[in-house]
Coordinates of C-alpha atoms in Angstrom, one line a residue:
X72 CA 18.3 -64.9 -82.1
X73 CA 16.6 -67.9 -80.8
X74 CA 19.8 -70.2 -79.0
X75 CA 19.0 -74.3 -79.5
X76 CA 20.0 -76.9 -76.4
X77 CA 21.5 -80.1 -78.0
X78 CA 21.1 -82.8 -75.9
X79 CA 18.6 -85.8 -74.2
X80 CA 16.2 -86.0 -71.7
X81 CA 16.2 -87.4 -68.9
X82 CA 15.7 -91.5 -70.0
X83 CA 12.1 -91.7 -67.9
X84 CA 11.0 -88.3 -69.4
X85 CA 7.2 -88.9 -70.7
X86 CA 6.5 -87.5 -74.3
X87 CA 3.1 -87.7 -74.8
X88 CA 0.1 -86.1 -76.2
X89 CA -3.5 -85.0 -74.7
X90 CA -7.1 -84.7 -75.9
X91 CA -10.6 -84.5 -73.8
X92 CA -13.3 -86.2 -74.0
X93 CA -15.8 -83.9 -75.6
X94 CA -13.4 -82.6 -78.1
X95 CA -13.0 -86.0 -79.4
X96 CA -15.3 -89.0 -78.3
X97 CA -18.8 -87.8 -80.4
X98 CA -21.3 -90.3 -79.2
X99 CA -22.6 -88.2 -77.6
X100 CA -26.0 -89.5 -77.2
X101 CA -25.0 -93.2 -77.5
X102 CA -24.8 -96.3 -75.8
X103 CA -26.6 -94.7 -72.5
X104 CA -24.6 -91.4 -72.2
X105 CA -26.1 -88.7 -70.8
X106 CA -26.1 -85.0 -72.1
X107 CA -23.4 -82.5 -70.3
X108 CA -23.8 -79.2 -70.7
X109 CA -21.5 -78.9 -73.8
X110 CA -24.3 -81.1 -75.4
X111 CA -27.3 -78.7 -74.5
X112 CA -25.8 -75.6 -75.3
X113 CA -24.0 -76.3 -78.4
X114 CA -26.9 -78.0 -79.9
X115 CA -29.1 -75.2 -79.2
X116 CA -29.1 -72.1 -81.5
X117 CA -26.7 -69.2 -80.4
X118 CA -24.6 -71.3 -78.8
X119 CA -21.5 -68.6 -79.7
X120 CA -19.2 -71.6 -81.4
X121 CA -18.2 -70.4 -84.8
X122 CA -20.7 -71.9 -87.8
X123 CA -23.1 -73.7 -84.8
X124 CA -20.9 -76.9 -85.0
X125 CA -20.6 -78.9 -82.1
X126 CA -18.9 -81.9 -80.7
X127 CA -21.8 -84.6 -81.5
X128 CA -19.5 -86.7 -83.7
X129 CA -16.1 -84.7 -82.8
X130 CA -13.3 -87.3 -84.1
X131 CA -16.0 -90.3 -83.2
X132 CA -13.5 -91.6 -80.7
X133 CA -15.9 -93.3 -79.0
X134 CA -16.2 -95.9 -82.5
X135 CA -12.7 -95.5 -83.5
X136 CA -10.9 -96.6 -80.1
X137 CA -8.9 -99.1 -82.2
X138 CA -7.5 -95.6 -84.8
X139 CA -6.5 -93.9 -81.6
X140 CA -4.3 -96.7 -80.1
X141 CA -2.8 -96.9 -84.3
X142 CA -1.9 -93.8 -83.8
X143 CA -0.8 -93.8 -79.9
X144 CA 1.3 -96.8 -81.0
X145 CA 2.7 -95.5 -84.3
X146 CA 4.1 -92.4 -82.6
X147 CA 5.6 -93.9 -79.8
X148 CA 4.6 -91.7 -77.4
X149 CA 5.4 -92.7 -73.5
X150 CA 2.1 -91.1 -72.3
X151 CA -1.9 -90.3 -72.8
X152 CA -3.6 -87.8 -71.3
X153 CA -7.6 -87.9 -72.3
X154 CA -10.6 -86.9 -70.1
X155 CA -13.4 -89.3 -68.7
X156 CA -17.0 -87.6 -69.9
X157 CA -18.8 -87.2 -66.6
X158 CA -22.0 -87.5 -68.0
X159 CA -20.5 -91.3 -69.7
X160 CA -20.0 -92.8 -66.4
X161 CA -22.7 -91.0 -64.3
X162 CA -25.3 -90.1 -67.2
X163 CA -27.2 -87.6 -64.4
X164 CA -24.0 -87.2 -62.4
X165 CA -24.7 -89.1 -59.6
X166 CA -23.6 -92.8 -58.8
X167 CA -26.7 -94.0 -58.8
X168 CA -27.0 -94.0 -62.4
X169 CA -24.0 -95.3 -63.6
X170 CA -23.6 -96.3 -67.2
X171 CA -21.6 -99.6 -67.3
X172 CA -21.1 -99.0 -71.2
X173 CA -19.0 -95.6 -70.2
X174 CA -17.4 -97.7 -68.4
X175 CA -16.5 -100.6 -70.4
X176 CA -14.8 -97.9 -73.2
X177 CA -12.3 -96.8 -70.5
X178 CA -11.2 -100.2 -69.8
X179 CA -10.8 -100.4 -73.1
X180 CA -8.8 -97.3 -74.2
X181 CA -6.4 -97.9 -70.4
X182 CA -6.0 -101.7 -70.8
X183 CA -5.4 -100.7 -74.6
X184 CA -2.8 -98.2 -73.6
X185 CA -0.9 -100.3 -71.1
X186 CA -0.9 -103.2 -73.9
X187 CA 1.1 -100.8 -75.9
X188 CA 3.1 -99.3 -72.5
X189 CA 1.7 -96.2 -72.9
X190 CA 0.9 -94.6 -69.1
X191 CA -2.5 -93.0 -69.3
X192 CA -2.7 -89.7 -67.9
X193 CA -6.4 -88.9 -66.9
X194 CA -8.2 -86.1 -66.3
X195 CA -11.6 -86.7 -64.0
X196 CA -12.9 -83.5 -65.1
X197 CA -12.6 -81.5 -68.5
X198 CA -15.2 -78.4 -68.5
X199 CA -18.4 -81.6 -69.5
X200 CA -20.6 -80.8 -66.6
X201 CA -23.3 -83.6 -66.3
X202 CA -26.4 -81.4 -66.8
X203 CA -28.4 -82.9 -64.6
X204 CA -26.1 -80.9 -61.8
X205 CA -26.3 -77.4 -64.1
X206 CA -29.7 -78.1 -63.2
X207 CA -29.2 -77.5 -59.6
X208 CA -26.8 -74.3 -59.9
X209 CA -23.8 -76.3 -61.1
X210 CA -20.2 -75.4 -59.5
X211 CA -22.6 -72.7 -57.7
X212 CA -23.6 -74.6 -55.3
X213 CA -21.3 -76.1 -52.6
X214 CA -23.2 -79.6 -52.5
X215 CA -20.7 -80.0 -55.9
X216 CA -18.5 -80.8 -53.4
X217 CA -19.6 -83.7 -52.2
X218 CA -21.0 -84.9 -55.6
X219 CA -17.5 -84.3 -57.5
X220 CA -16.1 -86.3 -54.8
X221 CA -18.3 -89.2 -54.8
X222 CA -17.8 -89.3 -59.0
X223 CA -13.9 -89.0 -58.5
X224 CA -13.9 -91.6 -55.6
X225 CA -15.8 -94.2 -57.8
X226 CA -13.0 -93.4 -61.0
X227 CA -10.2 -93.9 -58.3
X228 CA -12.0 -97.6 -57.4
X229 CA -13.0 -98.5 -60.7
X230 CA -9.8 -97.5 -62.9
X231 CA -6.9 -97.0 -60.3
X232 CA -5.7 -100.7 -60.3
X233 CA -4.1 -99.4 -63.5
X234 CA -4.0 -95.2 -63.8
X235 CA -1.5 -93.8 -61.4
X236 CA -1.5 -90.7 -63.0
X237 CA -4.6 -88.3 -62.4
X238 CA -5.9 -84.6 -62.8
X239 CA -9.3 -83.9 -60.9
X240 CA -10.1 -81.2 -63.0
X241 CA -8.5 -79.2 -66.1
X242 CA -8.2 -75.0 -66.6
X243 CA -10.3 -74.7 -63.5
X244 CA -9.8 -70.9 -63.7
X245 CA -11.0 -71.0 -67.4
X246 CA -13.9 -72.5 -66.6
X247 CA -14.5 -70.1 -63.4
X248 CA -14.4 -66.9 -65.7
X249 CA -15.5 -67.7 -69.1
X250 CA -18.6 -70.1 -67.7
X251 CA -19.4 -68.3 -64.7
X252 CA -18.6 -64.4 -65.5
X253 CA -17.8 -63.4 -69.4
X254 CA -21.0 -66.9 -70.1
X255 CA -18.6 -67.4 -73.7
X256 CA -18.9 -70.6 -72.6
X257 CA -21.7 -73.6 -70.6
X258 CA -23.3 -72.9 -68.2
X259 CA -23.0 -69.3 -70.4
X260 CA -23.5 -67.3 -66.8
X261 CA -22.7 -63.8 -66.7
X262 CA -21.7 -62.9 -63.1
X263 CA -18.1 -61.0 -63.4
X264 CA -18.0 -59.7 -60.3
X265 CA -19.5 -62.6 -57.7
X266 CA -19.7 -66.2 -59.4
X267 CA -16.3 -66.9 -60.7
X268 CA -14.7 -66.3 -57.1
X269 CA -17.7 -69.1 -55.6
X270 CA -17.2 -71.2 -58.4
X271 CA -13.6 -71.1 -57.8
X272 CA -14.2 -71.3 -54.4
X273 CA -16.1 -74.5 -54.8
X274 CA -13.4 -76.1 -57.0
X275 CA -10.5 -75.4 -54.9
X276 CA -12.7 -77.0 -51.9
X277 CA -13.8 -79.7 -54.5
X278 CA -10.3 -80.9 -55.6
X279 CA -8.6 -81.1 -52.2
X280 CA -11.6 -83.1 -51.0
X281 CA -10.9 -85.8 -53.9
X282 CA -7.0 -85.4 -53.2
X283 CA -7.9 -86.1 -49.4
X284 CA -9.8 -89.1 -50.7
X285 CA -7.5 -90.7 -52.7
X286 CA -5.0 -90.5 -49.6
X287 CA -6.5 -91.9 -47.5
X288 CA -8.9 -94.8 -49.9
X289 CA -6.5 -95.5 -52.5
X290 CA -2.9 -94.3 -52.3
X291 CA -1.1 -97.2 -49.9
X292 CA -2.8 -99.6 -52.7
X293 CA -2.3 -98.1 -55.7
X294 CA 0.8 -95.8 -55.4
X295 CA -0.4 -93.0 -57.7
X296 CA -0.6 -89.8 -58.1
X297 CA -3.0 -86.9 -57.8
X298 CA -2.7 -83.1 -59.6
X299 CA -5.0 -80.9 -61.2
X300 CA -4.2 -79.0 -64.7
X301 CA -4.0 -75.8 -64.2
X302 CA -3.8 -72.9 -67.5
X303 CA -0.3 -71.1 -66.9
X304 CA 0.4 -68.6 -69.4
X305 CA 3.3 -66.4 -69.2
X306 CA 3.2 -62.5 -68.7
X307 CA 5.8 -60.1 -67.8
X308 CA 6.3 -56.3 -67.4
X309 CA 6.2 -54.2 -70.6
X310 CA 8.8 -52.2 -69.4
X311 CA 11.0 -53.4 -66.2
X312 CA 12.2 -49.8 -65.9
X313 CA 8.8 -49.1 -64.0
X314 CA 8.0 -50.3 -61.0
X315 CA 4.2 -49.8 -61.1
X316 CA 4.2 -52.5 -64.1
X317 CA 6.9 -55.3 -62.6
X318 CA 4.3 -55.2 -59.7
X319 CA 1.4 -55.4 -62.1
X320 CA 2.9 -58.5 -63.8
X321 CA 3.3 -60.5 -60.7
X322 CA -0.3 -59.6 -59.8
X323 CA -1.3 -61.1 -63.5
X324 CA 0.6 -64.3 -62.9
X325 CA -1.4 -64.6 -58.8
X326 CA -4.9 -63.5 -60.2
X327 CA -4.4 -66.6 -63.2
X328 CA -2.1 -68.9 -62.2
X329 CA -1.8 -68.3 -58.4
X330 CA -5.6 -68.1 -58.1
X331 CA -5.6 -71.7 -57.6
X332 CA -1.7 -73.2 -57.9
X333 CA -1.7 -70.5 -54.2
X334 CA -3.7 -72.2 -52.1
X335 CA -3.0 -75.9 -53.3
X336 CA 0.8 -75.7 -53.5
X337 CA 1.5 -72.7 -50.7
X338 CA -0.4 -72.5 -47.3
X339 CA -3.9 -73.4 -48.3
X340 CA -5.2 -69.6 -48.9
X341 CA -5.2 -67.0 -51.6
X342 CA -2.5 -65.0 -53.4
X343 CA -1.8 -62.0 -50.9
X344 CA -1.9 -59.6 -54.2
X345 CA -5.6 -61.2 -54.8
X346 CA -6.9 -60.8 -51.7
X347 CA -6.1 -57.1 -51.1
X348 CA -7.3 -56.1 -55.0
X349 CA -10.8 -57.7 -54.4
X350 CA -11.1 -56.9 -51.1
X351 CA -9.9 -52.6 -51.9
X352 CA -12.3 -52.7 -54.9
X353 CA -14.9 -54.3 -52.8
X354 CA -14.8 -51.6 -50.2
X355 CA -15.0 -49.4 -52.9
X356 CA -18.0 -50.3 -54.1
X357 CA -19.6 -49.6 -50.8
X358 CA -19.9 -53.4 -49.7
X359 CA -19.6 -54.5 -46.4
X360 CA -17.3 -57.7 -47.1
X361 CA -14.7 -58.8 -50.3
X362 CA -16.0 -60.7 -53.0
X363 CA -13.8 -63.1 -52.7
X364 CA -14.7 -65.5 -50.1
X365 CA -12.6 -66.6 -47.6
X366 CA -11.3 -70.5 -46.2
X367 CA -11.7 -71.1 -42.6
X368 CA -8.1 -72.7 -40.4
X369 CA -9.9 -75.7 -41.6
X370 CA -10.4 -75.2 -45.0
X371 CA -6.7 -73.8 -44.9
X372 CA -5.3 -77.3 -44.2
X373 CA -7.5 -79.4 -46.1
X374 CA -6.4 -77.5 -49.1
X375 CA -3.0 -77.2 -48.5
X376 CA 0.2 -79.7 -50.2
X377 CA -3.1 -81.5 -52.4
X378 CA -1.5 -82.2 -55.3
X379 CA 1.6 -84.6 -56.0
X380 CA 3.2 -82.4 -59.6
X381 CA 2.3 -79.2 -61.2
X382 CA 0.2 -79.9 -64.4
X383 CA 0.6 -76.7 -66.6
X384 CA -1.2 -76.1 -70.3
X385 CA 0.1 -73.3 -71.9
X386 CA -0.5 -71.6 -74.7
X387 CA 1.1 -67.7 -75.1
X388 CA 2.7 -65.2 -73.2
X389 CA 1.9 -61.3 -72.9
X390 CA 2.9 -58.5 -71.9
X391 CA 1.4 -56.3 -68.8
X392 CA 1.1 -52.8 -67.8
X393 CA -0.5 -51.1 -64.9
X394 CA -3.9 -49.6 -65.0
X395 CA -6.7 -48.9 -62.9
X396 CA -9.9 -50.9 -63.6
X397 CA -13.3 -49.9 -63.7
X398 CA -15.2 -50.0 -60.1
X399 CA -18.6 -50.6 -62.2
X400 CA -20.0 -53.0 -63.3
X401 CA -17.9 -55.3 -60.9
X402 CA -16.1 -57.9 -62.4
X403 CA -13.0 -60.1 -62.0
X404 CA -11.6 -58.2 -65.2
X405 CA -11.9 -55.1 -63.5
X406 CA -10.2 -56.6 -60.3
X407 CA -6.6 -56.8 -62.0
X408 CA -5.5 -53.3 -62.2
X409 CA -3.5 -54.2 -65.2
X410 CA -3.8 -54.7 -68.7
X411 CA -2.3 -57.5 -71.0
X412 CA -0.6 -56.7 -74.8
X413 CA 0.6 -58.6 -77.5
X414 CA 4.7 -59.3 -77.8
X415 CA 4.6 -57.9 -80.9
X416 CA 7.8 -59.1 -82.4
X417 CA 6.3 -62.8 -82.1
X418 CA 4.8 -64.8 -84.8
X419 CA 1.3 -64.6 -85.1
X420 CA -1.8 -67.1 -85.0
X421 CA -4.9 -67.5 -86.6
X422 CA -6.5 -67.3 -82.9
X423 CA -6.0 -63.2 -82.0
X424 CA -4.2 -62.3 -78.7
X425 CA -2.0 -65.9 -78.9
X426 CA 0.9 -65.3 -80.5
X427 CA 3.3 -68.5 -80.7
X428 CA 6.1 -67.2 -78.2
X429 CA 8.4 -69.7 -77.4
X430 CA 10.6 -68.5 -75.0
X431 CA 8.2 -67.2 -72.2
X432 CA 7.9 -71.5 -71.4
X433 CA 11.4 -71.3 -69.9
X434 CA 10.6 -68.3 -67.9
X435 CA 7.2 -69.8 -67.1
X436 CA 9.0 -73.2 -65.6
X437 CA 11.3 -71.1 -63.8
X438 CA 9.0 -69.0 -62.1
X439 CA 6.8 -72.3 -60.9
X440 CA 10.1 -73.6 -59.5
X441 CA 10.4 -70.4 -57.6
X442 CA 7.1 -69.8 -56.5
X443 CA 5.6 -73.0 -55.5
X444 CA 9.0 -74.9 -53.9
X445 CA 10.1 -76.6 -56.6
X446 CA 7.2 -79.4 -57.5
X447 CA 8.0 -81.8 -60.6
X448 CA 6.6 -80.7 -63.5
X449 CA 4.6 -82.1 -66.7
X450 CA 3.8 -79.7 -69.3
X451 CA -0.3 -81.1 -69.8
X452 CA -0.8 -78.8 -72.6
X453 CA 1.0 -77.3 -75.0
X454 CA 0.4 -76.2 -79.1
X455 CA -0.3 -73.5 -81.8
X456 CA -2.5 -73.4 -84.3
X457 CA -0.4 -72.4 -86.6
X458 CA 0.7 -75.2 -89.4
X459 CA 3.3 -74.1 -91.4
X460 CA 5.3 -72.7 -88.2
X461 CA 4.2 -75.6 -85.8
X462 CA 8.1 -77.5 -86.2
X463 CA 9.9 -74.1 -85.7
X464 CA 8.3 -73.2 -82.6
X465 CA 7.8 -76.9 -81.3
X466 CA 12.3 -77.0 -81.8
X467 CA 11.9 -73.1 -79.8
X468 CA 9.9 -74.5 -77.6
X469 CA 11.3 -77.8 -76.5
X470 CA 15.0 -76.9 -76.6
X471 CA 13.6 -73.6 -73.7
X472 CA 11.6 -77.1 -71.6
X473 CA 15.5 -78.4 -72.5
X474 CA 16.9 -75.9 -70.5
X475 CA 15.7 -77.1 -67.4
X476 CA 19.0 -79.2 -67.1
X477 CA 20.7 -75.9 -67.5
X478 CA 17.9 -74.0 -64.4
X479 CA 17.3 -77.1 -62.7
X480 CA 13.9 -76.9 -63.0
X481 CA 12.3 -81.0 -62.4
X482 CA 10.0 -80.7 -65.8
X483 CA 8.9 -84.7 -66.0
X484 CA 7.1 -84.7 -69.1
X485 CA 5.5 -83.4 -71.9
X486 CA 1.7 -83.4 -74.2
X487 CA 0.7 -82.1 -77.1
X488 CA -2.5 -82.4 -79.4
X489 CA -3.0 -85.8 -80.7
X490 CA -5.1 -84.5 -83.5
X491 CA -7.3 -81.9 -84.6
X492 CA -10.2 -81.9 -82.8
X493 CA -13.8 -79.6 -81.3
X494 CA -11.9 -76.5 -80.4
X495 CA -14.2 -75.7 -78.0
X496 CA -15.1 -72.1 -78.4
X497 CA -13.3 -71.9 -81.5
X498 CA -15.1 -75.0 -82.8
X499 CA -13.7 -76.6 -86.2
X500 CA -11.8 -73.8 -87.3
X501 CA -8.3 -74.1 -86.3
X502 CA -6.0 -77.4 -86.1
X503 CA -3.9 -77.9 -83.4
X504 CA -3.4 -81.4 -83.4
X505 CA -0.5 -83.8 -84.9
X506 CA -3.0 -85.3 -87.2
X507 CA -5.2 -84.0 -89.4
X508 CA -8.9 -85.3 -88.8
X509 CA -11.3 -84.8 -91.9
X510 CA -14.3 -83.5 -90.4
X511 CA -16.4 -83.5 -93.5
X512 CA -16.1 -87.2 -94.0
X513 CA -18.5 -89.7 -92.3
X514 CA -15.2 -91.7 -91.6
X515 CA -12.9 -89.0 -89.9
X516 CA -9.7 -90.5 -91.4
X517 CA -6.5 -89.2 -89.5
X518 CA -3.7 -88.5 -91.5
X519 CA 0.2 -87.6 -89.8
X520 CA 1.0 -83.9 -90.3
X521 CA 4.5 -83.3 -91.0
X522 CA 5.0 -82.3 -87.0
X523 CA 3.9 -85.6 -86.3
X524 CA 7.2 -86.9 -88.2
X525 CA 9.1 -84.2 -86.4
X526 CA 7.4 -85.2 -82.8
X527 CA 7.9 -89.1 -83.9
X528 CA 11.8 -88.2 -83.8
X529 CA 12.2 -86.0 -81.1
X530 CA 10.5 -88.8 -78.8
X531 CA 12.9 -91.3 -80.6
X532 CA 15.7 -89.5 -80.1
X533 CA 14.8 -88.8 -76.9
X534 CA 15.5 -84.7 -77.2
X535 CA 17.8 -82.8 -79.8
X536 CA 21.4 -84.7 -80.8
X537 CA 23.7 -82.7 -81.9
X538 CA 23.8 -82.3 -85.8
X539 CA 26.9 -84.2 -87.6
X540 CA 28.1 -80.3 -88.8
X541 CA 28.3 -79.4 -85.3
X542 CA 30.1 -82.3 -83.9
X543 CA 33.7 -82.3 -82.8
X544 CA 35.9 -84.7 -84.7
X545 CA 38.2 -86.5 -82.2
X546 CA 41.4 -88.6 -83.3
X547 CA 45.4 -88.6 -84.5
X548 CA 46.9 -87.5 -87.4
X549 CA 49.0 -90.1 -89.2
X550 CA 52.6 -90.5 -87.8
X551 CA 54.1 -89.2 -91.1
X552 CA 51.9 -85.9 -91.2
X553 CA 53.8 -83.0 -91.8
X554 CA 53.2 -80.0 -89.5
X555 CA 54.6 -76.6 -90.9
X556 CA 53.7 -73.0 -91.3
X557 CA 53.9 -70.6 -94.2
X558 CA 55.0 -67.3 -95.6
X559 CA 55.0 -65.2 -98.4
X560 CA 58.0 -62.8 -99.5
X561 CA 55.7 -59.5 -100.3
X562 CA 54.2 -60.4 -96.4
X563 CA 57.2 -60.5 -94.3
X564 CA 60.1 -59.2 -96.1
X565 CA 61.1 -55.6 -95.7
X566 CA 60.7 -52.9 -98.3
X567 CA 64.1 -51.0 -99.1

């Protein structure tokens, strides 16, 4: 029986909602823009996405600025989290070509936020690689380093004097292992066993450098603060009466999560349980060194304590048991030793192997208080494409982030979907958002889903009040008020 937490958050608590840039903006060959690599491969036949849509038009943000601040304003929401497009601002990636179009849209969606206090929440980096760098081996090659940092050093001068909230990049470990080693999505690069460890590699080493920056450049004069978003979902042990699968579910929670929250928010270095898996499997396989590669002392430091708050998006949690993977073909996959089930007594979603689990959020909060030192934390991501069930897991779900006055867990604030928009791999099929976007018409009106009422009240009441039924009555009685007790004969008297 699911328990509900009456009471209010904190009073500087920031209930928002999130989008990205290429899941809403469309223009996406307009006003100067260059083509990411979302753009190339979803406009190119076999592009994977369900019925070859793509994000072309999307929700046409880009022309319907003024319907997103409506909507912003109309909910009341404290906080914004969108994506700058790369390819928008840099149309070949690169400073040198900057797009002062791109730019004048920001300015106009922050100053239009902050005109209606909204705190934008921005992201510097949502999956949109330019594709001009694709070109030149993408997150494979470590000169992405140096590029990502110029791009984020530039967004830091250009919109900082009014964004003290940033991400450098989002799902970083999505984007590792289903662009770099499944290909289900750009750059579509099948490499299990090699490229989503360099590309990781390369993003870990990418986001401290911008953190680093942002110290040093912009902090004393701006006061902000710098995160990444990382995917956290939650998994635990099928059966906690054997030890072989609590182990396994720690190891599922390092090789997803601790993958990159490890290094950043721990010493600077891998999970221990990752290291030894790749490195065993490795010498396995007859090679000489791990596939994961390793930071130097230097790398170590430079990495470690960059980021100011956890950022989580989460979706589901799972079940996990032990097994032993596959030594060939190598691949990350094979790497776990474990294997992740359904929770079966949890509702369902159109999208297969998410089912809308409420409670493992709680569990999930408390664990990142335990793991990582107790960071503040904003819940970046959170929904379930599942309409009809959307308020009754939204009430689950909020009244287990609730609970963090009960653990003590410092949860700061919280996004979900603005409205329906590109669902990336799952393209048009599934609406997570708060408002319904009519993709079929030239227009794309939005129109208020029910749970955009319900989220519209939550944010006003600022968490759950306790229902009139449920409330104690306090007071007197009148001074005349008779106080007595009863009887009845057949009750109490004595049978002779």
């Amino acid at each position: 029986i699911q328990m509900y937490h009456y009471g209010h958050f904190s009073q500087d608590f920031l209930w928002g909602v999130s989008s990205s840039a290429y899941q809403i903006e469309g223009g996406y060959n307009q006003d100067g823009k260059g083509p990411s690599v979302w753009d190339v491969v979803s406009n190119n036949p076999g592009s994977g996405i369900p019925e070859d849509v793509n994000g072309n038009d999307a929700c046409d943000s880009y022309n319907r600025l003024d319907e997103d601040l409506y909507m912003l304003q109309a909910l009341k929401v404290k906080s914004y989290r969108f994506s700058l497009s790369w390819s928008r601002i840099f149309p070949n990636g690169r400073r040198a070509s900057l797009n002062q179009k791109g730019i004048d849209y920001y300015n106009r969606l922050i100053d239009g936020l902050l005109a209606r206090q909204i705190t934008p929440m921005v992201t510097i980096y949502h999956w949109d690689l330019p594709q001009a760098l694709q070109d030149i081996g993408g997150w494979q090659n470590v000169q992405m380093i140096d590029i990502f940092n110029d791009y984020c050093d530039f967004c830091f001068a250009t919109f900082g004097d009014r964004v003290k909230f940033w991400m450098t990049m989002n799902d970083p470990q999505g984007l590792a292992w289903l662009g770099y080693g499944t290909g289900r999505i750009p750059p579509k690069i099948r490499e299990p066993g090699t490229a989503p460890y360099q590309v990781a590699h390369n993003l870990i080493k990418a986001h401290a450098t911008a953190y680093h920056t942002y110290d040093d450049k912009y902090r004393a004069s701006q006061g902000g603060m710098v995160s990444i978003a990382l995917n956290a979902e939650w998994v635990e042990p099928k059966d906690i009466n054997v030890p072989r699968d609590l182990v396994a579910a720690d190891r599922a929670m390092q090789f997803n999560v601790g993958w990159f929250a490890h290094p950043i928010f721990k010493n600077g270095d891998y999970p221990e349980a990752l290291k030894a898996q790749v490195l065993v499997k490795s010498e396995l396989q007859g090679l000489k060194q791990s596939r994961l590669p390793s930071f130097t002392d230097e790398e170590k430091n430079l990495i470690k304590g960059t980021a100011d708050m956890f950022c989580a998006n989460h979706y589901t949690s799972r079940l996990v048991t032990h097994v032993t993977g596959a030594l060939s073909p190598a691949s990350y996959l094979s790497d776990w030793d474990y294997q992740e089930e359904e929770i079966l007594d949890q509702p369902t979603t159109p999208i297969g192997f998410t089912r809308a689990v409420s409670f493992g959020m709680r569990r999930l909060l408390n664990w990142i208080k335990a793991e990582y030192g107790d960071p503040d934390i904003y819940i970046t991501e959170n929904s379930v494409a599942t309409p009809r069930e959307w308020v009754q897991y939204y009430k689950q779900t909020l009244t287990n982030i609730f609970s963090y006055e009960l653990d003590g867990v410092k949860v700061k604030g919280y996004a979900t979907y603005l409205m329906d928009s590109f669902q990336f791999l799952y393209g048009y099929l599934f609406g997570y958002g708060l408002h319904h976007v009519d993709f079929n018409n030239p227009n794309r009106p939005r129109t208020p889903k029910f749970s955009a009422h319900f989220y519209y009240n939550i944010i006003k009441d600022n968490g759950f009040p306790l229902p009139e039924d449920e409330k104690m009555i306090y007071g007197e009685f009148k001074k005349d008020f008779i106080w007595s007790s009863a009887t009845a004969s057949y009750q109490v008297k004595k049978l002779t």
